[in-house]
Coordinates of C-alpha atoms in Angstrom, one line a residue:
X22 CA 239.4 -158.4 72.0
X23 CA 236.6 -158.7 74.5
X24 CA 237.4 -157.5 78.1
X25 CA 235.5 -158.5 81.2
X26 CA 235.4 -154.8 82.3
X27 CA 233.3 -154.0 79.1
X28 CA 230.4 -156.1 80.3
X29 CA 227.7 -154.9 82.7
X30 CA 228.6 -157.7 85.1
X31 CA 232.3 -156.7 85.0
X32 CA 231.6 -153.1 85.8
X33 CA 229.1 -154.0 88.5
X34 CA 231.8 -156.2 90.1
X35 CA 234.4 -153.4 90.0
X36 CA 232.0 -150.9 91.5
X37 CA 230.7 -153.2 94.2
X38 CA 234.2 -154.5 95.2
X39 CA 235.6 -150.9 95.2
X40 CA 232.7 -149.6 97.4
X41 CA 233.1 -152.5 99.8
X42 CA 236.8 -152.0 100.1
X43 CA 236.4 -148.3 100.8
X44 CA 233.6 -148.9 103.3
X45 CA 235.6 -151.6 105.2
X46 CA 238.8 -149.6 105.3
X47 CA 236.8 -146.6 106.6
X48 CA 235.0 -148.7 109.3
X49 CA 238.3 -150.3 110.3
X50 CA 239.9 -146.9 110.8
X51 CA 236.8 -145.6 112.7
X52 CA 236.7 -148.7 114.9
X53 CA 240.4 -148.4 115.8
X54 CA 240.1 -144.6 116.6
X55 CA 237.0 -145.1 118.7
X56 CA 238.5 -148.0 120.6
X57 CA 241.5 -145.9 121.5
X58 CA 239.2 -143.2 122.8
X59 CA 237.1 -145.7 124.8
X60 CA 240.3 -147.2 126.3
X61 CA 241.5 -143.7 127.3
X62 CA 238.1 -142.7 128.9
X63 CA 237.9 -146.0 130.7
X64 CA 241.5 -145.7 132.1
X65 CA 240.7 -142.1 133.2
X66 CA 237.5 -143.0 135.0
X67 CA 239.2 -146.0 136.7
X68 CA 242.1 -143.8 137.9
X69 CA 239.8 -141.1 139.2
X70 CA 237.7 -143.8 141.1
X71 CA 240.8 -145.3 142.6
X72 CA 242.2 -141.9 143.7
X73 CA 239.0 -140.9 145.4
X74 CA 238.8 -144.3 147.0
X75 CA 242.3 -143.9 148.4
X76 CA 241.5 -140.5 149.8
X77 CA 238.3 -141.8 151.5
X78 CA 240.3 -144.7 152.9
X79 CA 243.0 -142.3 154.3
X80 CA 240.4 -140.0 155.8
X81 CA 238.2 -142.7 157.4
X82 CA 240.3 -145.7 158.1
X83 CA 244.0 -144.7 158.1
X84 CA 245.0 -147.7 160.1
X85 CA 243.8 -150.2 157.5
X86 CA 246.3 -151.4 154.8
X87 CA 245.7 -150.3 151.2
X88 CA 245.1 -152.9 148.5
X89 CA 248.0 -154.2 146.5
X90 CA 249.6 -151.9 144.0
X91 CA 247.9 -148.9 145.7
X92 CA 250.1 -146.9 148.1
X93 CA 251.1 -143.4 149.1
X94 CA 254.6 -141.9 148.8
X95 CA 255.9 -138.9 150.7
X96 CA 256.3 -135.6 148.8
X97 CA 260.1 -135.5 149.1
X98 CA 260.7 -139.2 148.1
X99 CA 263.4 -139.9 145.5
X100 CA 261.0 -142.4 143.8
X101 CA 258.7 -139.6 142.6
X102 CA 258.9 -139.6 138.8
X103 CA 259.6 -136.5 136.8
X104 CA 256.8 -134.4 135.3
X105 CA 255.8 -135.6 131.9
X106 CA 257.6 -133.9 129.0
X107 CA 256.4 -132.9 125.6
X108 CA 258.0 -136.1 124.0
X109 CA 255.5 -138.5 125.5
X110 CA 253.2 -140.4 123.1
X111 CA 249.9 -138.7 122.1
X112 CA 247.7 -141.3 123.8
X113 CA 249.5 -140.8 127.1
X114 CA 249.4 -137.1 126.8
X115 CA 245.7 -137.2 126.1
X116 CA 245.3 -139.5 129.1
X117 CA 247.1 -137.0 131.4
X118 CA 245.1 -134.1 130.1
X119 CA 241.7 -135.9 130.5
X120 CA 242.7 -137.0 134.0
X121 CA 243.6 -133.4 135.1
X122 CA 240.2 -132.3 133.8
X123 CA 238.4 -134.9 135.9
X124 CA 240.3 -134.0 139.1
X125 CA 240.1 -130.8 141.2
X126 CA 242.1 -127.8 140.0
X127 CA 245.7 -127.7 141.0
X128 CA 246.1 -131.5 141.0
X129 CA 249.5 -132.7 139.7
X130 CA 249.6 -135.8 137.7
X131 CA 252.7 -137.9 136.8
X132 CA 253.4 -141.2 135.2
X133 CA 255.8 -143.8 136.5
X134 CA 259.0 -144.5 134.6
X135 CA 258.8 -146.9 131.6
X136 CA 259.6 -150.6 132.4
X137 CA 257.5 -150.9 135.5
X138 CA 253.9 -151.7 136.1
X139 CA 251.7 -148.9 134.6
X140 CA 250.6 -146.6 137.3
X141 CA 249.8 -142.9 137.8
X142 CA 251.0 -140.6 140.6
X143 CA 248.4 -138.0 141.8
X144 CA 249.0 -135.1 144.2
X145 CA 246.2 -132.7 145.1
X146 CA 246.2 -129.5 147.1
X147 CA 244.9 -131.3 150.2
X148 CA 246.9 -134.5 149.9
X149 CA 249.7 -135.1 152.3
X150 CA 251.7 -137.1 149.7
X151 CA 251.5 -138.8 146.3
X152 CA 248.8 -141.3 145.7
X153 CA 249.9 -144.1 143.4
X154 CA 247.2 -146.2 141.7
X155 CA 247.5 -148.7 138.8
X156 CA 246.0 -148.0 135.4
X157 CA 245.1 -150.1 132.5
X158 CA 247.6 -150.1 129.6
X159 CA 246.5 -147.6 127.0
X160 CA 247.9 -149.8 124.2
X161 CA 247.3 -153.4 125.3
X162 CA 248.3 -156.3 123.1
X163 CA 245.5 -156.4 120.5
X164 CA 244.3 -159.4 118.7
X165 CA 244.9 -157.8 115.4
X166 CA 245.1 -161.1 113.6
X167 CA 241.6 -162.1 114.8
X168 CA 240.2 -158.7 113.8
X169 CA 241.7 -159.0 110.3
X170 CA 240.2 -162.5 110.1
X171 CA 236.8 -161.3 111.0
X172 CA 237.1 -158.4 108.6
X173 CA 238.2 -160.7 105.8
X174 CA 235.3 -163.0 106.5
X175 CA 232.7 -160.2 106.5
X176 CA 234.2 -158.7 103.4
X177 CA 234.2 -162.0 101.5
X178 CA 230.5 -162.6 102.5
X179 CA 229.6 -159.2 101.4
X180 CA 231.4 -159.6 98.1
X181 CA 229.7 -162.9 97.4
X182 CA 226.3 -161.5 98.2
X183 CA 226.9 -158.4 96.0
X184 CA 228.2 -160.6 93.1
X185 CA 225.1 -162.8 93.4
X186 CA 222.9 -159.7 93.3
X187 CA 224.8 -158.2 90.3
X188 CA 224.5 -161.6 88.5
X189 CA 220.7 -161.6 89.2
X190 CA 220.5 -158.1 87.7
X191 CA 222.7 -158.9 84.8
X192 CA 221.3 -162.3 83.8
X193 CA 217.9 -160.9 82.4
X194 CA 219.8 -158.2 80.5
X195 CA 222.1 -160.8 79.0
X196 CA 219.1 -162.9 77.9
X197 CA 217.5 -159.8 76.4
X198 CA 220.8 -158.9 74.6
X199 CA 221.0 -162.4 73.1
X200 CA 217.4 -162.2 72.0
X201 CA 218.0 -158.8 70.4
X202 CA 221.0 -160.3 68.5
X203 CA 219.0 -163.2 67.3
X204 CA 216.2 -160.9 66.2
X205 CA 218.7 -158.7 64.4
X206 CA 220.1 -161.6 62.5
X207 CA 216.6 -162.6 61.4
X208 CA 216.6 -165.9 63.4
X209 CA 213.5 -167.2 65.3
X210 CA 213.3 -165.4 68.6
X211 CA 211.4 -167.1 71.4
X212 CA 209.8 -164.8 74.1
X213 CA 212.2 -163.6 76.7
X214 CA 211.2 -164.3 80.3
X215 CA 210.1 -161.1 82.0
X216 CA 212.1 -161.0 85.2
X217 CA 214.2 -158.5 87.1
X218 CA 213.5 -155.0 88.2
X219 CA 210.3 -153.3 87.1
X220 CA 212.0 -151.2 84.4
X221 CA 213.7 -154.3 83.0
X222 CA 210.4 -156.2 83.0
X223 CA 208.8 -153.4 81.1
X224 CA 211.6 -153.3 78.6
X225 CA 211.4 -157.1 78.1
X226 CA 207.7 -157.0 77.7
X227 CA 208.0 -154.2 75.1
X228 CA 210.6 -156.3 73.2
X229 CA 208.4 -159.4 73.3
X230 CA 205.5 -157.4 72.0
X231 CA 207.6 -155.9 69.2
X232 CA 208.8 -159.3 68.2
X233 CA 205.3 -160.7 68.1
X234 CA 204.0 -157.8 66.0
X235 CA 207.0 -157.9 63.6
X236 CA 206.6 -161.7 63.2
X237 CA 202.9 -161.3 62.6
X238 CA 203.6 -158.7 59.9
X239 CA 206.3 -160.8 58.3
X240 CA 204.0 -163.9 58.3
X241 CA 201.2 -161.9 56.7
X242 CA 203.5 -160.5 54.1
X243 CA 205.0 -163.9 53.4
X244 CA 201.5 -165.5 53.1
X245 CA 200.4 -162.8 50.7
X246 CA 203.6 -163.0 48.7
X247 CA 203.5 -166.8 48.5
X248 CA 199.8 -166.8 47.6
X249 CA 200.3 -164.3 44.8
X250 CA 203.3 -166.2 43.5
X251 CA 201.5 -169.5 43.7
X252 CA 198.5 -168.2 41.9
X253 CA 200.7 -166.8 39.1
X254 CA 202.3 -170.2 38.4
X255 CA 199.3 -171.7 36.8
X256 CA 198.5 -168.9 34.3
X257 CA 202.3 -168.7 33.5
X258 CA 202.3 -172.4 32.7
X259 CA 199.3 -172.0 30.3
X260 CA 200.9 -168.9 28.8
X261 CA 204.1 -170.9 28.1
X262 CA 202.1 -173.8 26.6
X263 CA 200.3 -171.4 24.3
X264 CA 203.6 -169.7 23.3
X265 CA 205.0 -173.0 22.3
X266 CA 202.2 -173.5 19.9
X267 CA 202.9 -170.2 18.0
X268 CA 203.9 -170.5 14.4
X269 CA 206.1 -167.4 14.3
X270 CA 209.4 -168.7 15.7
X271 CA 210.8 -165.2 16.5
X272 CA 207.7 -164.2 18.5
X273 CA 207.6 -167.6 20.1
X274 CA 211.1 -167.3 21.4
X275 CA 210.5 -163.8 22.8
X276 CA 207.3 -164.8 24.6
X277 CA 209.0 -167.9 26.0
X278 CA 211.9 -165.8 27.3
X279 CA 209.4 -163.4 28.9
X280 CA 207.5 -166.2 30.5
X281 CA 210.7 -167.8 31.8
X282 CA 211.7 -164.4 33.3
X283 CA 208.3 -164.1 35.0
X284 CA 208.6 -167.7 36.3
X285 CA 212.0 -166.9 37.7
X286 CA 210.6 -163.9 39.5
X287 CA 207.8 -166.0 40.9
X288 CA 210.3 -168.6 42.1
X289 CA 212.3 -165.8 43.8
X290 CA 209.1 -164.6 45.5
X291 CA 208.4 -168.1 46.8
X292 CA 212.0 -168.5 48.1
X293 CA 211.9 -165.1 49.8
X294 CA 208.5 -165.8 51.4
X295 CA 209.7 -169.1 52.7
X296 CA 210.3 -168.4 56.4
X297 CA 210.7 -171.9 57.9
X298 CA 214.0 -173.4 59.2
X299 CA 215.8 -175.6 56.7
X300 CA 215.4 -179.3 57.6
X301 CA 217.5 -180.7 54.8
X302 CA 220.5 -182.9 55.3
X303 CA 223.7 -181.1 56.3
X304 CA 226.5 -181.6 53.7
X305 CA 230.1 -180.6 53.4
X306 CA 230.3 -177.1 51.9
X307 CA 233.5 -177.8 49.9
X308 CA 232.0 -181.0 48.3
X309 CA 228.7 -179.4 47.6
X310 CA 230.3 -176.3 46.0
X311 CA 232.1 -178.6 43.5
X312 CA 228.8 -180.4 42.7
X313 CA 226.8 -177.2 42.3
X314 CA 229.5 -175.7 40.1
X315 CA 229.5 -178.7 37.7
X316 CA 225.7 -178.7 37.6
X317 CA 225.6 -174.9 37.0
X318 CA 228.0 -175.2 34.1
X319 CA 226.0 -178.0 32.6
X320 CA 222.5 -176.3 32.7
X321 CA 223.6 -172.7 32.1
X322 CA 224.6 -172.0 28.5
X323 CA 227.3 -169.4 28.2
X324 CA 228.1 -169.5 32.0
X325 CA 231.1 -167.6 33.0
X326 CA 234.3 -169.5 34.2
X327 CA 234.1 -170.4 37.8
X328 CA 237.2 -170.9 39.9
X329 CA 237.1 -172.8 43.2
X330 CA 239.4 -172.0 46.1
X331 CA 238.1 -174.5 48.8
X332 CA 240.2 -174.6 52.0
X333 CA 237.6 -175.1 54.7
X334 CA 237.7 -178.9 54.8
X335 CA 235.0 -181.4 55.8
X336 CA 234.3 -179.8 59.2
X337 CA 232.4 -176.9 57.5
X338 CA 228.8 -178.2 56.9
X339 CA 225.5 -176.5 56.1
X340 CA 222.0 -177.7 55.2
X341 CA 222.0 -178.7 51.6
X342 CA 218.9 -176.7 50.5
X343 CA 220.2 -173.5 52.1
X344 CA 223.6 -174.0 50.4
X345 CA 222.1 -174.7 47.0
X346 CA 219.9 -171.5 47.2
X347 CA 222.8 -169.4 48.4
X348 CA 225.2 -170.4 45.6
X349 CA 222.5 -170.5 42.9
X350 CA 221.4 -166.9 43.7
X351 CA 225.0 -165.6 43.9
X352 CA 226.1 -167.4 40.7
X353 CA 223.0 -166.0 38.9
X354 CA 223.8 -162.6 40.2
X355 CA 227.5 -162.8 39.1
X356 CA 226.5 -164.2 35.7
X357 CA 224.0 -161.4 35.1
X358 CA 226.0 -158.4 36.3
X359 CA 229.6 -159.5 36.9
X360 CA 232.6 -160.4 34.7
X361 CA 234.7 -163.6 34.6
X362 CA 236.1 -165.3 36.4
X363 CA 233.7 -166.0 39.3
X364 CA 235.5 -167.2 42.4
X365 CA 233.9 -169.4 45.1
X366 CA 236.1 -169.5 48.2
X367 CA 235.8 -171.3 51.5
X368 CA 238.3 -170.9 54.4
X369 CA 238.6 -170.9 58.2
X370 CA 238.8 -167.5 59.8
X371 CA 239.2 -166.2 63.3
X372 CA 235.4 -165.4 63.5
X373 CA 234.2 -168.7 61.9
X374 CA 233.8 -170.5 58.6
X375 CA 233.8 -168.2 55.5
X376 CA 232.0 -168.8 52.3
X377 CA 232.4 -166.1 49.7
X378 CA 231.5 -165.6 46.0
X379 CA 233.1 -162.8 44.0
X380 CA 233.3 -161.7 40.4
X381 CA 235.6 -159.3 38.4
X382 CA 233.0 -156.9 37.1
X383 CA 232.3 -153.2 37.9
X384 CA 230.8 -153.9 41.4
X385 CA 228.4 -151.6 43.1
X386 CA 228.7 -147.9 43.7
X387 CA 229.7 -147.3 47.3
X388 CA 226.6 -145.2 47.9
X389 CA 224.4 -148.2 46.8
X390 CA 226.1 -150.9 48.9
X391 CA 223.8 -150.3 51.8
X392 CA 220.7 -150.8 49.6
X393 CA 222.0 -153.9 47.8
X394 CA 220.4 -156.4 50.1
X395 CA 217.1 -154.6 50.5
X396 CA 214.1 -156.5 49.1
X397 CA 212.8 -155.4 45.7
X398 CA 215.6 -152.8 45.2
X399 CA 217.2 -152.8 41.8
X400 CA 220.3 -150.7 41.4
X401 CA 220.3 -148.9 38.1
X402 CA 221.9 -148.5 35.6
X403 CA 224.7 -150.9 36.5
X404 CA 222.5 -153.7 37.8
X405 CA 219.4 -153.7 35.7
X406 CA 218.1 -156.4 33.4
X407 CA 215.0 -158.4 32.7
X408 CA 213.8 -161.3 34.7
X409 CA 215.1 -159.9 38.0
X410 CA 213.0 -158.8 41.0
X411 CA 215.7 -157.3 43.2
X412 CA 215.5 -160.2 45.6
X413 CA 218.7 -162.1 44.9
X414 CA 221.0 -160.5 47.5
X415 CA 218.1 -160.1 49.9
X416 CA 217.4 -163.8 49.7
X417 CA 221.1 -164.6 50.3
X418 CA 221.3 -162.3 53.4
X419 CA 218.1 -163.9 54.8
X420 CA 219.3 -167.4 54.2
X421 CA 222.7 -166.7 55.7
X422 CA 221.2 -165.2 58.9
X423 CA 218.6 -168.0 59.2
X424 CA 221.5 -170.4 59.1
X425 CA 223.2 -168.5 62.0
X426 CA 225.7 -166.5 59.9
X427 CA 226.4 -163.0 58.9
X428 CA 226.5 -161.6 55.3
X429 CA 228.7 -158.8 54.1
X430 CA 228.4 -157.3 50.7
X431 CA 231.3 -155.2 49.3
X432 CA 233.5 -154.5 46.4
X433 CA 236.8 -156.2 45.9
X434 CA 240.1 -154.2 46.0
X435 CA 240.8 -155.3 42.4
X436 CA 237.3 -154.7 41.2
X437 CA 234.1 -156.7 41.2
X438 CA 231.5 -157.6 43.8
X439 CA 232.2 -159.9 46.7
X440 CA 229.6 -161.5 49.0
X441 CA 231.2 -163.0 52.1
X442 CA 229.2 -165.1 54.6
X443 CA 230.7 -165.9 58.0
X444 CA 229.2 -168.8 60.0
X445 CA 230.3 -169.4 63.7
X446 CA 232.1 -172.6 64.4
X447 CA 229.5 -173.9 66.9
X448 CA 226.8 -173.6 64.2
X449 CA 228.5 -174.5 61.0
X450 CA 230.5 -177.4 62.5
X451 CA 227.6 -179.4 63.9
X452 CA 227.5 -183.0 62.8
X453 CA 224.6 -184.6 61.0
X454 CA 223.4 -186.4 64.2
X455 CA 223.5 -183.1 66.2
X456 CA 221.4 -181.3 63.6
X457 CA 218.9 -184.2 63.6
X458 CA 218.5 -184.1 67.3
X459 CA 218.1 -180.3 67.2
X460 CA 215.3 -180.6 64.6
X461 CA 213.7 -183.4 66.6
X462 CA 213.6 -181.1 69.7

């Protein structure tokens, strides 16, 4: 099961959002702490200024009235508050300590009782009484809702910008990964746009160059193989004609069999060298399997019994030429090396449409399974024989990948070889009209 966290974009999203959450929480805590300190310092400076102003007023113009909320109280008045205890809140305690540090030594500072207007009582060594001045509340009503709204707005904007940047970084990598998957399946791979960071552009450029060189090598090999195979068809035809004119029947039959084997190898070369997309008409796989089975029984003397187990239905379609080549190679392979009965099966799986051909022979040794689909590899002694070039399973794998599927070669649990091909639903369920439009484009 695929998880979003397994993708590069998912991990970038988790990292970006996690870092943004940590940074915003840290900044929120720092802002709150610094705002408390700024409020305390401002309240201290304001109280010191007012106390000094009252002292100057008393010294210079004692007859003039003091401003509202600023007054003096005699030392023995009953209204004088008690000295602050140790149970006062930390902000008020810090305010009192900072205020004493700003005033002359020996100055006594008290706070008014809770419930009244916030004010501070100050008595210095030279003061005749208590000077009472108002102070700003150290914990005023804060617009926390507004602050949280702004924080959420900034966080959302940062997340969107970060996600866009992560998508811009991940998009070229996704295109490159898709191109690598197509190239690995043997499908035509167009050049990938070189975009993104410098390292990613260099990687994409190297991949495009590798695809071009591999494609050129494949084209050169296909042209050479097709040319050799094509040039051999004419002398083989002359050789067969001359063999037919031999008087010795036994020798004639032997030469004809050898010529037919060589012609079959040449045909395999041509099919393997063919590297163009199949433009034939898409047909229902189940119906075509039935037709190919009837034709194979009719033209192949001594063919092994073939059992059909077709459950895919009409939605499973493939190009007719590709399907004919797949089944003919697999049936020839089962007829040459396997044991009856040969089973052709189609079904719908979780990964896509499945087409499999299996026999009940000895199968392939586990150590040789990885080499079974390599071109020109013949597995001896179990899979020898005349008239075979070692291209049958290689052709099947190439045709399946060219059609957008995957080919898996393995041994059945009950004995025998099984070749299973899986085609994705979006590829093997296209209608005839969709495939025609694709070929036209």
